[in-house]
Amino acid sequence: QVQVVESGGGLVQAGGSLRLSCAASGRTFSSYGMGWFRQAPGKEREFVAAIGYSGGSTSYADSVKGRFTISRDNAKNTVSLQMNSLKFEDTAGYYCAEAKTSSWCAKRSQSEYSSWGTGTQVTVSS
């Protein structure tokens, strides 16, 4: 059974930085893409960033492009999301997920993911 656990959320001032981490276990981590999604109160969960199994393919939501960076360490079974220049509108619960199937390509759709963490809260004060 796949387990996905996020960490690193917290409270930060606008313009600041945070680094989220996600650890996955239960399958061969290096064979599956990973994604980050977020959900703000009263809003639907949305795509943030994704990375393919080798790290050679990444994809970002337009709202975070140039500010967030997704990376992975297959030796440690972890994926990270470096968030810089944070804005108030980045406030949300952030969720990490592991893809259903093996793919070099980064996947943007939530339907491509089968294993989800319980989330970590990011709060940006204005």
Coordinates of N, CA and C in Angstrom, one line a residue:
Q1 N 0.8 -1.2 0.0 CA 0.0 0.0 0.0 C 0.9 1.2 0.0
V2 N 0.6 2.2 -0.9 CA 1.4 3.4 -1.0 C 1.0 4.4 0.1
Q3 N 2.0 4.9 0.7 CA 1.8 6.0 1.7 C 2.5 7.2 1.2
V4 N 1.9 8.4 1.3 CA 2.4 9.6 0.9 C 2.3 10.6 2.1
V5 N 3.4 11.2 2.5 CA 3.3 12.1 3.7 C 4.0 13.4 3.3
E6 N 3.3 14.5 3.5 CA 3.8 15.8 3.3 C 4.4 16.4 4.6
S7 N 5.3 17.4 4.4 CA 5.8 18.1 5.6 C 6.3 19.5 5.1
G8 N 6.5 20.4 6.0 CA 7.1 21.7 5.7 C 6.2 22.9 5.6
G9 N 4.9 22.7 5.8 CA 4.1 23.8 5.7 C 4.3 24.8 6.9
G10 N 3.6 25.9 6.9 CA 3.7 26.8 8.0 C 3.2 28.2 7.6
L11 N 3.5 29.2 8.5 CA 3.1 30.5 8.3 C 4.3 31.4 7.8
V12 N 4.1 32.1 6.8 CA 5.2 32.9 6.2 C 4.6 34.3 5.8
Q13 N 5.4 35.3 5.8 CA 5.0 36.6 5.3 C 5.0 36.6 3.8
A14 N 4.2 37.4 3.2 CA 4.3 37.6 1.7 C 5.7 38.0 1.3
G15 N 6.1 37.4 0.2 CA 7.5 37.6 -0.3 C 8.5 36.6 0.3
G16 N 8.1 35.8 1.2 CA 9.0 34.9 1.8 C 9.0 33.5 1.1
S17 N 9.7 32.6 1.7 CA 9.9 31.3 1.0 C 9.5 30.1 2.0
L18 N 9.1 29.0 1.4 CA 8.9 27.8 2.2 C 9.3 26.6 1.3
R19 N 9.7 25.6 1.9 CA 10.0 24.3 1.1 C 9.2 23.2 1.7
L20 N 8.4 22.6 0.8 CA 7.6 21.5 1.2 C 8.3 20.2 0.7
S21 N 8.1 19.2 1.6 CA 8.7 17.9 1.2 C 7.6 16.8 1.2
C22 N 7.8 15.8 0.5 CA 6.9 14.7 0.4 C 7.6 13.4 0.3
A23 N 7.3 12.5 1.2 CA 7.9 11.1 1.2 C 6.9 10.1 0.8
A24 N 7.2 9.2 -0.2 CA 6.3 8.2 -0.6 C 7.0 6.8 -0.4
S25 N 6.1 5.9 0.0 CA 6.6 4.5 0.2 C 5.6 3.5 -0.3
G26 N 6.0 2.3 -0.6 CA 5.0 1.3 -1.0 C 5.2 0.8 -2.4
R27 N 5.8 1.6 -3.2 CA 6.1 1.2 -4.6 C 7.5 1.7 -5.0
T28 N 7.9 1.3 -6.1 CA 9.3 1.8 -6.6 C 9.1 3.2 -6.9
F29 N 9.6 4.1 -6.0 CA 9.4 5.5 -6.2 C 9.9 6.1 -7.5
S30 N 11.0 5.6 -7.9 CA 11.7 6.1 -9.1 C 10.9 5.8 -10.4
S31 N 9.9 5.0 -10.3 CA 9.1 4.6 -11.5 C 7.8 5.5 -11.7
Y32 N 7.6 6.4 -10.8 CA 6.3 7.1 -10.8 C 6.5 8.6 -10.7
G33 N 5.7 9.3 -11.5 CA 5.7 10.8 -11.4 C 5.0 11.2 -10.1
M34 N 5.3 12.4 -9.7 CA 4.7 13.0 -8.5 C 4.1 14.3 -8.8
G35 N 3.1 14.7 -8.0 CA 2.5 16.0 -8.2 C 2.1 16.7 -6.9
W36 N 2.1 18.0 -7.0 CA 1.6 18.9 -5.9 C 0.3 19.6 -6.3
F37 N -0.6 19.6 -5.5 CA -1.9 20.2 -5.7 C -2.2 21.1 -4.5
R38 N -3.1 22.0 -4.6 CA -3.5 22.8 -3.4 C -5.0 23.1 -3.4
Q39 N -5.5 23.3 -2.2 CA -6.9 23.6 -2.1 C -7.1 24.7 -1.0
A40 N -7.6 25.9 -1.5 CA -7.9 27.0 -0.6 C -9.4 26.8 -0.1
P41 N -9.7 27.4 1.1 CA -11.0 27.3 1.6 C -12.1 27.8 0.6
G42 N -13.1 27.0 0.4 CA -14.2 27.4 -0.5 C -13.9 27.2 -2.0
K43 N -12.7 26.7 -2.3 CA -12.3 26.5 -3.7 C -12.0 25.0 -3.9
E44 N -12.0 24.7 -5.2 CA -11.7 23.3 -5.6 C -10.2 23.1 -5.6
R45 N -9.8 21.9 -5.4 CA -8.3 21.5 -5.4 C -7.8 21.8 -6.8
E46 N -6.6 22.4 -6.9 CA -6.1 22.7 -8.2 C -4.6 22.2 -8.3
F47 N -4.2 22.1 -9.6 CA -2.8 21.7 -9.9 C -1.8 22.8 -9.5
V48 N -0.7 22.4 -9.0 CA 0.4 23.3 -8.7 C 1.6 23.0 -9.6
A49 N 2.1 21.7 -9.4 CA 3.4 21.4 -10.1 C 3.4 19.8 -10.2
A50 N 4.1 19.3 -11.2 CA 4.3 17.9 -11.3 C 5.7 17.6 -11.9
I51 N 6.1 16.4 -11.6 CA 7.4 16.0 -12.1 C 7.4 14.5 -12.6
G52 N 8.0 14.2 -13.7 CA 8.0 12.8 -14.1 C 8.9 11.9 -13.3
Y53 N 9.0 10.6 -13.6 CA 9.7 9.7 -12.8 C 11.2 10.0 -12.7
S54 N 11.7 10.5 -13.8 CA 13.2 10.7 -13.7 C 13.6 12.1 -13.3
G55 N 12.6 13.0 -13.3 CA 12.9 14.4 -13.0 C 13.1 15.2 -14.2
G56 N 13.1 14.5 -15.4 CA 13.4 15.2 -16.6 C 12.3 16.0 -17.2
S57 N 11.1 15.8 -16.7 CA 9.9 16.5 -17.2 C 9.2 17.1 -16.0
T58 N 9.0 18.4 -16.1 CA 8.3 19.1 -15.0 C 7.2 20.0 -15.7
S59 N 6.2 20.3 -14.9 CA 5.1 21.2 -15.3 C 4.6 22.0 -14.2
Y60 N 4.2 23.2 -14.5 CA 3.7 24.2 -13.4 C 2.4 24.8 -13.8
A61 N 1.6 25.2 -12.9 CA 0.5 26.0 -13.1 C 1.0 27.4 -13.4
D62 N 0.3 28.1 -14.3 CA 0.7 29.5 -14.6 C 0.9 30.4 -13.4
S63 N 0.1 30.2 -12.4 CA 0.1 31.0 -11.2 C 1.3 30.9 -10.4
V64 N 2.1 29.8 -10.6 CA 3.3 29.6 -9.8 C 4.5 29.6 -10.6
K65 N 4.4 29.6 -11.9 CA 5.6 29.5 -12.8 C 6.6 30.6 -12.5
G66 N 7.8 30.2 -12.3 CA 8.8 31.2 -12.0 C 9.0 31.5 -10.6
R67 N 8.1 31.0 -9.7 CA 8.2 31.2 -8.3 C 8.5 29.9 -7.6
F68 N 7.8 28.8 -8.1 CA 7.9 27.5 -7.4 C 8.8 26.6 -8.3
T69 N 9.5 25.7 -7.6 CA 10.3 24.7 -8.3 C 10.1 23.3 -7.6
I70 N 9.7 22.4 -8.5 CA 9.6 21.0 -8.0 C 10.8 20.2 -8.4
S71 N 11.2 19.3 -7.4 CA 12.4 18.5 -7.7 C 12.2 17.2 -6.9
R72 N 13.0 16.2 -7.3 CA 12.8 14.9 -6.6 C 14.2 14.3 -6.4
D73 N 14.3 13.5 -5.4 CA 15.5 12.7 -5.0 C 15.1 11.2 -5.0
N74 N 15.3 10.5 -6.0 CA 14.9 9.1 -6.1 C 15.7 8.2 -5.1
A75 N 16.8 8.7 -4.7 CA 17.6 7.9 -3.7 C 17.0 7.9 -2.4
K76 N 16.2 9.0 -2.1 CA 15.6 9.2 -0.8 C 14.1 9.1 -0.8
N77 N 13.6 8.8 -2.0 CA 12.1 8.6 -2.2 C 11.3 9.9 -1.8
T78 N 11.9 11.0 -2.1 CA 11.2 12.3 -1.8 C 11.1 13.2 -3.0
V79 N 10.1 14.0 -2.9 CA 9.9 15.1 -3.8 C 9.7 16.4 -3.0
S80 N 10.2 17.5 -3.6 CA 10.1 18.8 -2.8 C 9.5 19.8 -3.7
L81 N 8.9 20.8 -3.0 CA 8.4 22.0 -3.7 C 9.0 23.2 -3.0
Q82 N 9.9 23.9 -3.7 CA 10.5 25.1 -3.2 C 9.6 26.3 -3.7
M83 N 9.1 27.0 -2.7 CA 8.1 28.1 -3.0 C 8.8 29.4 -2.6
N84 N 9.0 30.3 -3.6 CA 9.6 31.6 -3.3 C 8.6 32.7 -3.7
S85 N 8.9 33.9 -3.2 CA 8.0 35.0 -3.5 C 6.6 34.7 -3.3
L86 N 6.3 34.2 -2.1 CA 5.0 33.7 -1.8 C 4.0 34.9 -1.7
K87 N 2.8 34.6 -2.2 CA 1.7 35.6 -2.2 C 0.6 35.2 -1.3
F88 N -0.2 36.1 -0.9 CA -1.4 35.8 0.0 C -2.2 34.7 -0.7
E89 N -2.4 34.8 -2.0 CA -3.2 33.9 -2.7 C -2.6 32.5 -2.8
D90 N -1.4 32.3 -2.3 CA -0.8 30.9 -2.3 C -1.3 30.2 -1.0
T91 N -2.0 30.9 -0.1 CA -2.5 30.2 1.1 C -3.5 29.1 0.7
A92 N -3.2 27.9 1.2 CA -4.0 26.7 0.9 C -3.4 25.5 1.6
G93 N -4.2 24.4 1.6 CA -3.6 23.2 2.0 C -2.9 22.6 0.7
Y94 N -1.7 22.1 0.9 CA -0.9 21.6 -0.2 C -0.9 20.0 -0.1
Y95 N -1.2 19.4 -1.2 CA -1.3 17.9 -1.2 C -0.3 17.3 -2.2
C96 N 0.4 16.3 -1.8 CA 1.3 15.6 -2.7 C 0.6 14.3 -3.1
A97 N 0.9 13.9 -4.3 CA 0.3 12.7 -4.8 C 1.2 11.9 -5.7
E98 N 1.1 10.6 -5.8 CA 1.9 9.8 -6.6 C 1.0 9.3 -7.8
A99 N 1.6 9.3 -9.0 CA 0.8 8.9 -10.2 C 0.4 7.5 -10.2
K100 N -0.7 7.2 -10.9 CA -1.2 5.9 -11.0 C -0.3 5.0 -11.8
T101 N 0.3 5.5 -12.9 CA 1.1 4.7 -13.8 C 2.4 5.4 -14.0
S102 N 3.4 4.5 -14.5 CA 4.7 5.0 -14.7 C 4.8 5.9 -16.0
S103 N 5.4 7.1 -15.9 CA 5.5 7.9 -17.0 C 6.6 8.9 -16.9
W104 N 7.4 9.1 -18.0 CA 8.4 10.1 -18.0 C 7.8 11.5 -17.9
C105 N 6.6 11.7 -18.4 CA 6.0 13.0 -18.5 C 5.4 13.4 -17.2
A106 N 5.5 14.7 -16.9 CA 4.8 15.2 -15.7 C 3.3 15.3 -16.0
K107 N 2.5 14.9 -15.1 CA 1.0 14.8 -15.3 C 0.3 16.0 -14.5
R108 N -0.6 16.7 -15.2 CA -1.2 17.8 -14.6 C -2.6 17.5 -14.0
S109 N -3.2 16.4 -14.5 CA -4.6 16.1 -14.1 C -4.6 15.3 -12.8
Q110 N -5.6 15.7 -11.9 CA -5.7 14.9 -10.7 C -6.1 13.5 -10.9
S111 N -6.8 13.2 -12.0 CA -7.2 11.9 -12.3 C -6.1 10.9 -12.6
E112 N -4.9 11.5 -12.9 CA -3.7 10.7 -13.1 C -3.0 10.2 -11.9
Y113 N -3.5 10.6 -10.7 CA -2.9 10.3 -9.4 C -3.8 9.4 -8.6
S114 N -3.2 8.4 -7.9 CA -4.0 7.5 -7.2 C -3.7 7.5 -5.7
S115 N -2.6 8.0 -5.3 CA -2.2 8.0 -3.8 C -1.9 9.4 -3.4
W116 N -2.7 9.8 -2.4 CA -2.6 11.2 -1.9 C -2.2 11.2 -0.4
G117 N -1.5 12.3 -0.1 CA -1.2 12.6 1.3 C -2.4 13.3 1.9
T118 N -2.2 13.6 3.2 CA -3.3 14.3 4.0 C -3.1 15.8 3.9
G119 N -2.0 16.3 3.4 CA -1.9 17.7 3.2 C -1.1 18.4 4.3
T120 N -0.5 19.5 3.9 CA 0.2 20.4 4.8 C -0.3 21.8 4.5
Q121 N -0.5 22.6 5.6 CA -1.1 23.9 5.4 C 0.0 24.9 5.2
V122 N -0.2 25.8 4.2 CA 0.6 26.9 4.0 C -0.2 28.2 4.1
T123 N 0.2 29.1 5.0 CA -0.5 30.3 5.2 C 0.4 31.5 5.0
V124 N 0.1 32.3 4.1 CA 0.9 33.5 3.7 C 0.2 34.7 4.2
S125 N 0.8 35.5 5.1 CA 0.2 36.7 5.6 C 0.6 37.9 4.8
S126 N -0.4 38.7 4.6 CA -0.1 39.9 3.7 C 0.4 41.1 4.5

